[in-house]
Coordinates of C-alpha atoms and ligand atoms in Angstrom, one line a residue:
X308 CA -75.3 46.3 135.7
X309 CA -71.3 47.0 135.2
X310 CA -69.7 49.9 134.9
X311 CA -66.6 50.6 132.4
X312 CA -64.1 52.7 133.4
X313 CA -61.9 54.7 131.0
X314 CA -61.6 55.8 127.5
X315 CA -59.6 54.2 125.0
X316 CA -57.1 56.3 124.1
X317 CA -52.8 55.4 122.9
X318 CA -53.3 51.9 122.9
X319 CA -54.4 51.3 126.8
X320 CA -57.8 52.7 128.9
X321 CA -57.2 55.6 130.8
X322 CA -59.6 57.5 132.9
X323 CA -61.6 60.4 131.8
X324 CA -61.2 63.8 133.2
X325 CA -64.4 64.5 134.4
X326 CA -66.8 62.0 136.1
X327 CA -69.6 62.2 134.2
X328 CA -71.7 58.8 133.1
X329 CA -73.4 57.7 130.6
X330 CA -76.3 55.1 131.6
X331 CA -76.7 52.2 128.8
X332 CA -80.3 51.3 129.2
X333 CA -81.8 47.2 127.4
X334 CA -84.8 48.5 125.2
X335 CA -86.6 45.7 126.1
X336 CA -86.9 45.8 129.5
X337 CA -86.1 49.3 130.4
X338 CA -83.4 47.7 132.7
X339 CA -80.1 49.8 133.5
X340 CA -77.2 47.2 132.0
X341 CA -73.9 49.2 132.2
X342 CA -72.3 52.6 132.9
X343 CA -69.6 54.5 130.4
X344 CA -67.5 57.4 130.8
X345 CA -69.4 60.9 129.2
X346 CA -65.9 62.3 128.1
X347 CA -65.7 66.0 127.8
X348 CA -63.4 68.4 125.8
X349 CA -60.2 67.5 127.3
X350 CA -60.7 63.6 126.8
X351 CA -61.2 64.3 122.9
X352 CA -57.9 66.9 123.2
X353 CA -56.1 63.7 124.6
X354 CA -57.2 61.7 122.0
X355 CA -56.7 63.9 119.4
X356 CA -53.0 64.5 119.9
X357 CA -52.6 60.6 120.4
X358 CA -54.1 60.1 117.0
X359 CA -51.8 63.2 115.5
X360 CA -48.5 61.7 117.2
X361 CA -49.1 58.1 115.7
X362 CA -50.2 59.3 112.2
X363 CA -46.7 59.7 110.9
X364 CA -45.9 56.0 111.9
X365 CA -48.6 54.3 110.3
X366 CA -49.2 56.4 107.4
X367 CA -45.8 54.9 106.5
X368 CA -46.3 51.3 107.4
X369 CA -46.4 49.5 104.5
X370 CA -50.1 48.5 102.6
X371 CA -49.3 44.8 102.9
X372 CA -48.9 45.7 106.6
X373 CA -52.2 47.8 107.5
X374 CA -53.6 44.8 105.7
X375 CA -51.9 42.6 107.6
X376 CA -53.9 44.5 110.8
X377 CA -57.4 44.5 109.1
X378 CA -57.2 40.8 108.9
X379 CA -56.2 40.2 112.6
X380 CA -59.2 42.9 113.6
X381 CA -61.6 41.3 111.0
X382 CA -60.5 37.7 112.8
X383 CA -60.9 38.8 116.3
X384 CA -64.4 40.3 115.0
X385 CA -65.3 36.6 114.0
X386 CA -64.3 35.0 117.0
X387 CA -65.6 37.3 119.3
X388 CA -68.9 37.4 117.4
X389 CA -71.2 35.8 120.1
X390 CA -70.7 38.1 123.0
X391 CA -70.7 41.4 120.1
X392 CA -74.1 39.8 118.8
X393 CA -75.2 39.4 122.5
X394 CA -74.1 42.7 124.0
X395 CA -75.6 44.7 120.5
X396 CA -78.9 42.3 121.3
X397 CA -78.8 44.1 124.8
X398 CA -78.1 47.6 124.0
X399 CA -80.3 48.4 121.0
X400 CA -82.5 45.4 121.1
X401 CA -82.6 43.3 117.9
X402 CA -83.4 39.8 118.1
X403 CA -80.4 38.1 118.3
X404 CA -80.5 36.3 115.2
X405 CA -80.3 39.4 113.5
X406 CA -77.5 40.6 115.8
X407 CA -75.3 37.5 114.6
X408 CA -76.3 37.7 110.8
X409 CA -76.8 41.1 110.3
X410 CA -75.0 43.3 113.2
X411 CA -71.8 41.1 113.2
X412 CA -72.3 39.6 110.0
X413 CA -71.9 42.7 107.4
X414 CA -69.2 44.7 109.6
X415 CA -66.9 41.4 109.6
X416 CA -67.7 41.3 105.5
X417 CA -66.8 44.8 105.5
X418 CA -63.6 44.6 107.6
X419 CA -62.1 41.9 105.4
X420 CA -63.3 43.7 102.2
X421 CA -60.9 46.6 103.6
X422 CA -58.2 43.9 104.5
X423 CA -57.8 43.1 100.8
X424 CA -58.5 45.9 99.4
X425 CA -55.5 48.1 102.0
X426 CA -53.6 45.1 99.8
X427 CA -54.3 45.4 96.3
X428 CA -55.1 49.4 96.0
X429 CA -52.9 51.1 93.7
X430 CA -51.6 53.7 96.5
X431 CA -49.2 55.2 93.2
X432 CA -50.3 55.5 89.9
X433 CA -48.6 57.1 86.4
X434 CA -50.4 59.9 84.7
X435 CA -47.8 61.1 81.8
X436 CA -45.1 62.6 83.1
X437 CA -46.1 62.7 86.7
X438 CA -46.8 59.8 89.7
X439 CA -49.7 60.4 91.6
X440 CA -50.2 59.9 95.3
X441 CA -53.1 58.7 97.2
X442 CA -52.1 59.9 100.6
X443 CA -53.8 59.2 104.1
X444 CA -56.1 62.3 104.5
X445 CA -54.7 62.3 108.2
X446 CA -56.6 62.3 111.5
X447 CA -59.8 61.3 111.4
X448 CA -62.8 62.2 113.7
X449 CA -65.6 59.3 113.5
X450 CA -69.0 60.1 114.8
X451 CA -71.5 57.4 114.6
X452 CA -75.0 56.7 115.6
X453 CA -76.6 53.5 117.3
X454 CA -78.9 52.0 114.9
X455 CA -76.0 49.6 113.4
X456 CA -74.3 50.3 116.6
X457 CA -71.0 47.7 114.9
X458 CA -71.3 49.0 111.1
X459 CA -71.4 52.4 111.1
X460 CA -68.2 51.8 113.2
X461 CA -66.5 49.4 111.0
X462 CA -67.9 51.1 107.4
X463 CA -65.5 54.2 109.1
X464 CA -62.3 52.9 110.9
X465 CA -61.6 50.1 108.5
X466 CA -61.0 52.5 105.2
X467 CA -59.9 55.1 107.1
X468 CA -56.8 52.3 108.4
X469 CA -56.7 51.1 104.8
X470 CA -55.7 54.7 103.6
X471 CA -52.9 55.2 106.7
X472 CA -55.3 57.3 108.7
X473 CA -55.4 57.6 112.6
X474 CA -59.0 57.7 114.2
X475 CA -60.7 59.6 117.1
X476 CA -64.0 57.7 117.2
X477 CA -67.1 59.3 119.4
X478 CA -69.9 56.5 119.2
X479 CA -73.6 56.8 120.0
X480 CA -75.0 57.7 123.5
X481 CA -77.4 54.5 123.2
X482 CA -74.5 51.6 122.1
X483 CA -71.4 52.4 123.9
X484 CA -70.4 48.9 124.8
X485 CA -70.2 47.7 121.1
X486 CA -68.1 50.5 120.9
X487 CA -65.7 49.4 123.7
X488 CA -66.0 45.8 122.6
X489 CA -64.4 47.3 118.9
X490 CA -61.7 48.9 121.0
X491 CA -60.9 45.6 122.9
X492 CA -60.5 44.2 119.1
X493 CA -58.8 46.6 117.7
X494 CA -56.3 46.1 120.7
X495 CA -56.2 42.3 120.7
X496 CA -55.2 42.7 116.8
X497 CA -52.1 44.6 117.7
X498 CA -53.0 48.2 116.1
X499 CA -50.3 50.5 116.9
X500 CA -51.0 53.2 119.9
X501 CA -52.7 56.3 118.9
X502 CA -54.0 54.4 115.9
X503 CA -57.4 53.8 117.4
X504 CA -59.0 55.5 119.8
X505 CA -62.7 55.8 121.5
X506 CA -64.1 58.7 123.5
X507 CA -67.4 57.6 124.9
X508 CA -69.8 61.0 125.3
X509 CA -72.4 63.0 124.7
X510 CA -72.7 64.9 121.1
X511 CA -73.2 68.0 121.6
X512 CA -70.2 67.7 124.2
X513 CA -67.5 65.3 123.2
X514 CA -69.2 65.0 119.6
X515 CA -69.1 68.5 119.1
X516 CA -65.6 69.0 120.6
X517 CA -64.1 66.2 117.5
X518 CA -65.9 67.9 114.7
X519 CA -64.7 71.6 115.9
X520 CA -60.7 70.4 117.1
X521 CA -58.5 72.1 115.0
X522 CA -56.1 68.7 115.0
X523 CA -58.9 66.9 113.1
X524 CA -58.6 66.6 109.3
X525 CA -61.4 64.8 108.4
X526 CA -65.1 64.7 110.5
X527 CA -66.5 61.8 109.2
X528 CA -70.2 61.7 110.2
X529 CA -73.2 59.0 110.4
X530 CA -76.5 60.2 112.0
X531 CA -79.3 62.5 111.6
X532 CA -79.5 65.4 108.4
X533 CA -79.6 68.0 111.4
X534 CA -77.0 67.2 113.1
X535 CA -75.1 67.0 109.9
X536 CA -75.9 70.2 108.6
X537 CA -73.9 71.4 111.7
X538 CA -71.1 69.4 111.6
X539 CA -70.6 70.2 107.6
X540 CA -71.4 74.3 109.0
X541 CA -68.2 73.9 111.4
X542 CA -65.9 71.5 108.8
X543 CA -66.5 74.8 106.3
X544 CA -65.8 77.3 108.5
X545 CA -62.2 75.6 109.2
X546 CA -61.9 74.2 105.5
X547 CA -61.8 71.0 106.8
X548 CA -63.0 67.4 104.9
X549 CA -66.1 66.3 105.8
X550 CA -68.0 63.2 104.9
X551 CA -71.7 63.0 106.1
X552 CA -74.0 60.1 105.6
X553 CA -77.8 61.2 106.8
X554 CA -81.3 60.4 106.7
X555 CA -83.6 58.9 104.3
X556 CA -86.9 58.5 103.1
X557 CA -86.6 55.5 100.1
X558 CA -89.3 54.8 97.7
X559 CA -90.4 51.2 97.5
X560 CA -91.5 51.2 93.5
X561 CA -93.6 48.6 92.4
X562 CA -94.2 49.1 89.0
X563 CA -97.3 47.2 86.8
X564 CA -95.1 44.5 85.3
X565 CA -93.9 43.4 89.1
X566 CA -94.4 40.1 90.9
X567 CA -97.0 41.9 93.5
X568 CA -97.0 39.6 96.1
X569 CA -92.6 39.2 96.4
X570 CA -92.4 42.6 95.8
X571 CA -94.5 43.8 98.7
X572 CA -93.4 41.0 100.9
X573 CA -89.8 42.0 100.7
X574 CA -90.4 45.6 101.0
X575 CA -92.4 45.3 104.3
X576 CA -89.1 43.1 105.4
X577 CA -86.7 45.7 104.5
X578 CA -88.8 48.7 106.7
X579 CA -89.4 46.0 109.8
X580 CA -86.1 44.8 110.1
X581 CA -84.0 46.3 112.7
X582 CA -87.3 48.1 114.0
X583 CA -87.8 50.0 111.1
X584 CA -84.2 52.3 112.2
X585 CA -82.3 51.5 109.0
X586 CA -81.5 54.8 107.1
X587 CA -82.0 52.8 103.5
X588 CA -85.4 51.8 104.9
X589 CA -88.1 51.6 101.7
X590 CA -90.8 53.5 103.9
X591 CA -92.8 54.8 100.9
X592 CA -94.3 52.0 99.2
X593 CA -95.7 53.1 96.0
X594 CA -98.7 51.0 94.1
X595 CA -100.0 51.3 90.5
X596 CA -103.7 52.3 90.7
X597 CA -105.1 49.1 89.6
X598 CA -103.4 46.7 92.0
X599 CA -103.3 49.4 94.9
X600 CA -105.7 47.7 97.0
X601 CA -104.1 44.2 96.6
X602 CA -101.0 46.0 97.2
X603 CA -102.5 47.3 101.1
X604 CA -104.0 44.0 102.0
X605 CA -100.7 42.5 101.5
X606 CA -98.6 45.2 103.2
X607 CA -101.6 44.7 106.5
X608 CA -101.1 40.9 106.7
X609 CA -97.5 41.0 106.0
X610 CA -96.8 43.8 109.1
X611 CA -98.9 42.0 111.3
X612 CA -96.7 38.8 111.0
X613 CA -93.9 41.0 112.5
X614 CA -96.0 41.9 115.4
X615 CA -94.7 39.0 117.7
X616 CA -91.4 39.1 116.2
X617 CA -90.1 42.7 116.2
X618 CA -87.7 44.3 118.5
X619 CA -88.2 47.6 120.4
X620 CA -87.1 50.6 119.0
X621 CA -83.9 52.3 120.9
X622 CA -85.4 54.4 123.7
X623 CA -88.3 56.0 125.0
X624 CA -87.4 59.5 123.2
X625 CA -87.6 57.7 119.7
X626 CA -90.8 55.4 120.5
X627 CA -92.2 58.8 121.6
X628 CA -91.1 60.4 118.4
X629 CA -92.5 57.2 116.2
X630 CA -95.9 57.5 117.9
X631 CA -96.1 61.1 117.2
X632 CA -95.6 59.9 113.4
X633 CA -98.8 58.0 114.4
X634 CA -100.8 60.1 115.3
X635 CA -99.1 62.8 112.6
X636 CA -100.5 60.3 110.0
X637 CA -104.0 60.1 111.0
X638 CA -104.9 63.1 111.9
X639 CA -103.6 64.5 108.2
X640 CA -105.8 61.3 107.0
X641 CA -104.0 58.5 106.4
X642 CA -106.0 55.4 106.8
X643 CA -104.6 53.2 109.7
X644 CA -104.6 49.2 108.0
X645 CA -101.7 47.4 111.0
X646 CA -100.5 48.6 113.7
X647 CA -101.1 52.0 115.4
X648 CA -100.2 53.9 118.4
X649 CA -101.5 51.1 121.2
X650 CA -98.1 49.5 122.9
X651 CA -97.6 45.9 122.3
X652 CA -96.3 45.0 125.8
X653 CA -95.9 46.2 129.2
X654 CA -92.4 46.9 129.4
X655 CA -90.0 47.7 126.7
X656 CA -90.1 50.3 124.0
X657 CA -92.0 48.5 121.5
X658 CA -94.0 50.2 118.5
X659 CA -96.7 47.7 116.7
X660 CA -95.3 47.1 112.9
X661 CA -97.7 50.0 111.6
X662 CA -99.3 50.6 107.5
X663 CA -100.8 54.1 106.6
X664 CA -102.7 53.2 103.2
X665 CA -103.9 56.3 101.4
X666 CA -101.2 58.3 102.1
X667 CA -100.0 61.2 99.9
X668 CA -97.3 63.0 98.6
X669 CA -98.0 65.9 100.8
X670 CA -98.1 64.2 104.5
X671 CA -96.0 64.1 106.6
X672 CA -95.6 60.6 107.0
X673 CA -94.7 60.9 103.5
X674 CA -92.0 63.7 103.7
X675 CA -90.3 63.2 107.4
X676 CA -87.8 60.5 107.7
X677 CA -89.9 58.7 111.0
X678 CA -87.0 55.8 112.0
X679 CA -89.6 53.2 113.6
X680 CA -91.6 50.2 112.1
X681 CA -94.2 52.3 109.6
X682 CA -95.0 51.9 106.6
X683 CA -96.7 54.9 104.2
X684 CA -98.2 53.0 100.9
X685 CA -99.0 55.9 98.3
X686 CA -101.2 55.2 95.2
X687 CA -99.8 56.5 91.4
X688 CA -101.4 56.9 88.2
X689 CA -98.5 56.2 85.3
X690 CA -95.0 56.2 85.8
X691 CA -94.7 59.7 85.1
X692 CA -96.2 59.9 88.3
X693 CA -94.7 57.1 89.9
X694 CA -91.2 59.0 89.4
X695 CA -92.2 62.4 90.7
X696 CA -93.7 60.9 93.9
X697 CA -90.3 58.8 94.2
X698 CA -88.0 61.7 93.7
X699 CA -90.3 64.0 95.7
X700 CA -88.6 64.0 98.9
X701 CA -85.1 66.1 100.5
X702 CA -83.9 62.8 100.6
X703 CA -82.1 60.2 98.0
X704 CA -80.4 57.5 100.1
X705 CA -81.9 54.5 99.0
X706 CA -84.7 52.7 97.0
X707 CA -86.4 49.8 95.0
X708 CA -87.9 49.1 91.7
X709 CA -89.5 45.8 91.1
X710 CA -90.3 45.4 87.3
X711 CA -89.1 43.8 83.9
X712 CA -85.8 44.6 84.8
X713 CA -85.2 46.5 81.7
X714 CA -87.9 48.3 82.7
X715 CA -86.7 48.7 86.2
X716 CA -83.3 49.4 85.2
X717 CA -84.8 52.5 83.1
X718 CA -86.7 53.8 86.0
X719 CA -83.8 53.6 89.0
X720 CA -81.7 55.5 86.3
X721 CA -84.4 58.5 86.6
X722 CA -84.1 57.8 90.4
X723 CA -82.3 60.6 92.4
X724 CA -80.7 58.2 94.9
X725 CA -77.5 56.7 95.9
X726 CA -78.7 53.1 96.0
X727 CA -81.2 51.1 93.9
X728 CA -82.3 47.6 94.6
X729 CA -83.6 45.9 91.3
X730 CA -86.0 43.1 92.3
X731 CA -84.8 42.5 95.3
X732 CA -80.9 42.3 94.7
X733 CA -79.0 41.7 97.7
X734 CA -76.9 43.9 100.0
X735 CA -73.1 44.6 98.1
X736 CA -70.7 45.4 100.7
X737 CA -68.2 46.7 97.6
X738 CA -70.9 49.0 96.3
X739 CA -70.6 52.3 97.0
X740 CA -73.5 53.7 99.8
X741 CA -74.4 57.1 100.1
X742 CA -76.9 59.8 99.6
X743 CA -78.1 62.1 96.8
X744 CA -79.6 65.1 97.8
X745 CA -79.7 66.1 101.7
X746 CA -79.1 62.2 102.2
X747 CA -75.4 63.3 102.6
X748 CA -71.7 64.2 101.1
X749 CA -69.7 61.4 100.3
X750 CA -69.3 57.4 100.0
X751 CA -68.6 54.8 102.6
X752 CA -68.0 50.9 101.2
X753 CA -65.7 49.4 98.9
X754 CA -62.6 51.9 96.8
X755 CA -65.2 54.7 97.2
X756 CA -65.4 54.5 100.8
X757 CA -61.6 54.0 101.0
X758 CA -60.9 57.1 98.3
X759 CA -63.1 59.4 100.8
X760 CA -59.6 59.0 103.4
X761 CA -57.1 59.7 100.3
X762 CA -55.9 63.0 99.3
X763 CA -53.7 62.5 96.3
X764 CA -50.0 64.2 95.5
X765 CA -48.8 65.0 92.0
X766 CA -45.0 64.8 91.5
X767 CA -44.0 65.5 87.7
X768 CA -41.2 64.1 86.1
Ligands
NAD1985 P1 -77.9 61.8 115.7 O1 -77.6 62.7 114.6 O2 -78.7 62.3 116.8 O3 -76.6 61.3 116.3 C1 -75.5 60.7 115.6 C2 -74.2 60.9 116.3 O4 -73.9 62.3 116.4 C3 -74.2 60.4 117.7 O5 -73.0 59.8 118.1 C4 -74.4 61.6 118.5 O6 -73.9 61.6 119.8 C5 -73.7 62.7 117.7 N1 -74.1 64.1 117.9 C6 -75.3 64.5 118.3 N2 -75.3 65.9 118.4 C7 -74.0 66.3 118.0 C8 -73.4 67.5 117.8 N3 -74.0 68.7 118.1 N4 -72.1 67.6 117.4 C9 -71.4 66.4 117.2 N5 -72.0 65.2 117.3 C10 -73.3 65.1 117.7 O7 -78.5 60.5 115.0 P2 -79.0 59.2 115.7 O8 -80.4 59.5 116.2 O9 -78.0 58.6 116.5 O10 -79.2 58.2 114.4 C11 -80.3 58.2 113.6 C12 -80.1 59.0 112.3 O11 -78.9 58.5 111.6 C13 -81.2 58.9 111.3 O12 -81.5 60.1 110.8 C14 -80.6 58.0 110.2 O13 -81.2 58.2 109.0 C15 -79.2 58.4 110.2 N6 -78.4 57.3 109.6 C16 -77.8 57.5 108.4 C17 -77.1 56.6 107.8 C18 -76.5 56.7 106.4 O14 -75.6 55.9 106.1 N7 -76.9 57.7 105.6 C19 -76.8 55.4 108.5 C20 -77.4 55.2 109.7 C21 -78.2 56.2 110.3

């Protein structure tokens, strides 16, 4: 067990006001493995006005310069890539291998993606008789959850440097010590002070403090769609900018022209990977009559090759809240095929890789965004239908059509969601990612992400 003192805050660590702690617990053995500061109030105030001071220095510093930053963080990223992979391994419990390839891998894609693109954006551009001006929006407050503990970091800071924006970041209570490990980078690549800074907390303590501190211009928010409705409630009230990116509930569409067996193999994949806590997950698998039952025997064997292989979900709150999906699902008459509400092992917060067949529109399991390794495969009778189930949720993150892809191109047009994968097409970290519907307000990735920390000037001539 260590602990780590202080808060990141003007370019060195400083103690926190209070003495408060936040316990980091390894999922997978239920084994204490570090302490971090629970900043309060007065920590975020510090950090705030360290932000505000250094925002007139590095909203000046030249593109090529800021760029010049995002490719020193992005390189100390890569070489400190083991001990990140190792300490995300321990703090939210992915196998490693998907800690190096996926946890480290995409955030160091999307850091240099920002590097190039601080470089090349046009930050002035002529419109007749006038020059436009894409301006840093100004202090930024980042609040981020744990379930890509490095990402949802990076997907924020990295634009909002790009653009000439200083940061207050308030990670997750679950994966502080990525979070400090991002700090140490960001240090090492020679940031500026006040640039950058980290306030390790609660939410609804330092969390809440960002969003509601009147020196904050932008809240920029990853999590859950109830936590975001507050934040956006408290942005409006001060008519401030506010970028939320929330839950999902993404339809898996396999349509009658598909390749059956790829298509089903890769969606059970995409929902067991990382646990089953991505937000893009394809959790709603839905099967043309006719091949329905071919479709659930696949999904069973499929999930139950995970079973050995699959990490533990973040903490006993959320295996708790994944069995209740469980039991949610049978009793409303599901019909159990892997999986199920029986632990795997002794210790760790495991949750078997779990497919409901028979489920429908209506369930719950159908409806609720669950956030663990379960699977809901729904039956429909013509596309008609097929589109009605898919677009019948409060969400519109993600999603998947597996067809002829003009066929599949047709259908993900009718989707209402943010991001369609068309036979399996692989992750774009240029693409624009956000939701549709309560899914969220606003883009993160590529110039989309980057516009989201731009307010723009018009001077006429
Ligand atoms: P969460 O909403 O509980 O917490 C997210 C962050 O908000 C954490 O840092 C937390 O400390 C903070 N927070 C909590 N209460 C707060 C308050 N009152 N005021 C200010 N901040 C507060 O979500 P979580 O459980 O950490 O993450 C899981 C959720 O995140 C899922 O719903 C998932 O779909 C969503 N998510 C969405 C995306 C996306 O891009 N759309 C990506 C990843 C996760």
């Amino acid at each position: 067990m260590k602990a780590h003192d202080g808060l990141y805050i003007d370019g060195g660590w400083r103690p926190a006001a209070g003495t408060d702690e936040i316990e980091v617990v390894n999922p997978a053995d239920e084994q204490v493995i570090g302490r971090v500061p629970a900043g309060g109030a007065l920590d975020v105030d510090t950090a705030v006005r360290a932000a505000r001071a250094a925002l007139a220095g590095w909203a000046a510093t030249a593109p090529a310069e800021r760029a010049a930053r995002l490719t020193a963080l992005r390189d100390v990223l890569v070489a400190r890539g083991d001990e990140i992979a190792e300490t995300i391994s321990a703090e939210l419990g992915a196998p490693l291998a998907f800690s190096q390839a996926v946890h480290v891998g995409v955030p160091v894609a999307v850091a240099g993606s920002y590097a190039e693109l601080a470089a090349s954006y046009a930050f002035e551009e002529k419109v007749g008789n006038s020059t436009v001006l894409h301006e840093p929006v100004g202090v930024v407050g980042a609040i981020t959850p744990w379930n890509y503990p490095l990402h949802q970091i990076v997907a924020k800071v990295a634009p909002a440097l790009a653009a000439g924006c200083t940061i207050v970041l308030k990670p997750a209570e679950d994966t502080p010590l990525t979070a400090r490990l991002f700090a140490e980078a960001v240090h090492e690549a020679g940031l500026p002070a006040g640039v950058f800074n980290l306030v390790t907390g609660l939410g609804p303590v330092a969390g809440q403090a960002l969003a509601e501190h009147p020196g904050v211009d932008l809240v920029s928010f990853t999590g859950s769609t109830s936590v975001g409705r507050q934040i956006g409630a408290v942005a409006g009230a001060a008519v401030k900018k506010v970028a939320l990116e929330l839950g999902g509930k993404s339809a898996n569409v396999i349509l009658p022209g598909a390749d059956l067996a790829r298509a089903v193999g890769v969606g059970v994949a995409n929902v067991m990977s990382n646990s089953g806590q991505t937000c893009s997950a394809w959790t709603r698998m839905l099967v043309d009559s006719a091949r329905y039952e071919e479709a659930v025997e696949l999904a069973a064997a499929a999930a139950a090759k995970y079973a050995d292989r699959i990490g533990p979900v973040v903490n006993a709150k959320q295996r708790a809240r994944v069995l209740g999906y469980i039991d949610k699902g049978l009793a409303e008459g599901a019909r159990l095929v892997a999986g199920g509400t029986r632990s795997p092992r002794e210790k760790g917060y495991f949750v078997s890789p779990t497919v409901f067949a028979d489920v429908t529109p209506d369930m719950t399991i159908a409806q609720e965004e669950i956030f663990g390794p379960v699977l809901a495969v729904l039956r429909y009778e013509d596309e008609e239908d097929a589109l009605r189930i898919a677009n019948g949720t409060v969400y519109g993150l993600a999603g998947a059509v597996w067809a002829a892809d003009a066929a599949a191109v047709a259908f993900a047009r009718r989707m209402d969601t943010g991001q369609v994968d068309i036979n399996g097409g692989r992750f774009n970290p240029l693409a624009p990612f956000g939701g549709y519907k309560q899914s969220g307000v606003g883009r993160e990735l590529g110039t989309a992400g980057l516009a989201e920390y731009l307010q723009t000037k018009s001077l006429q001539f």
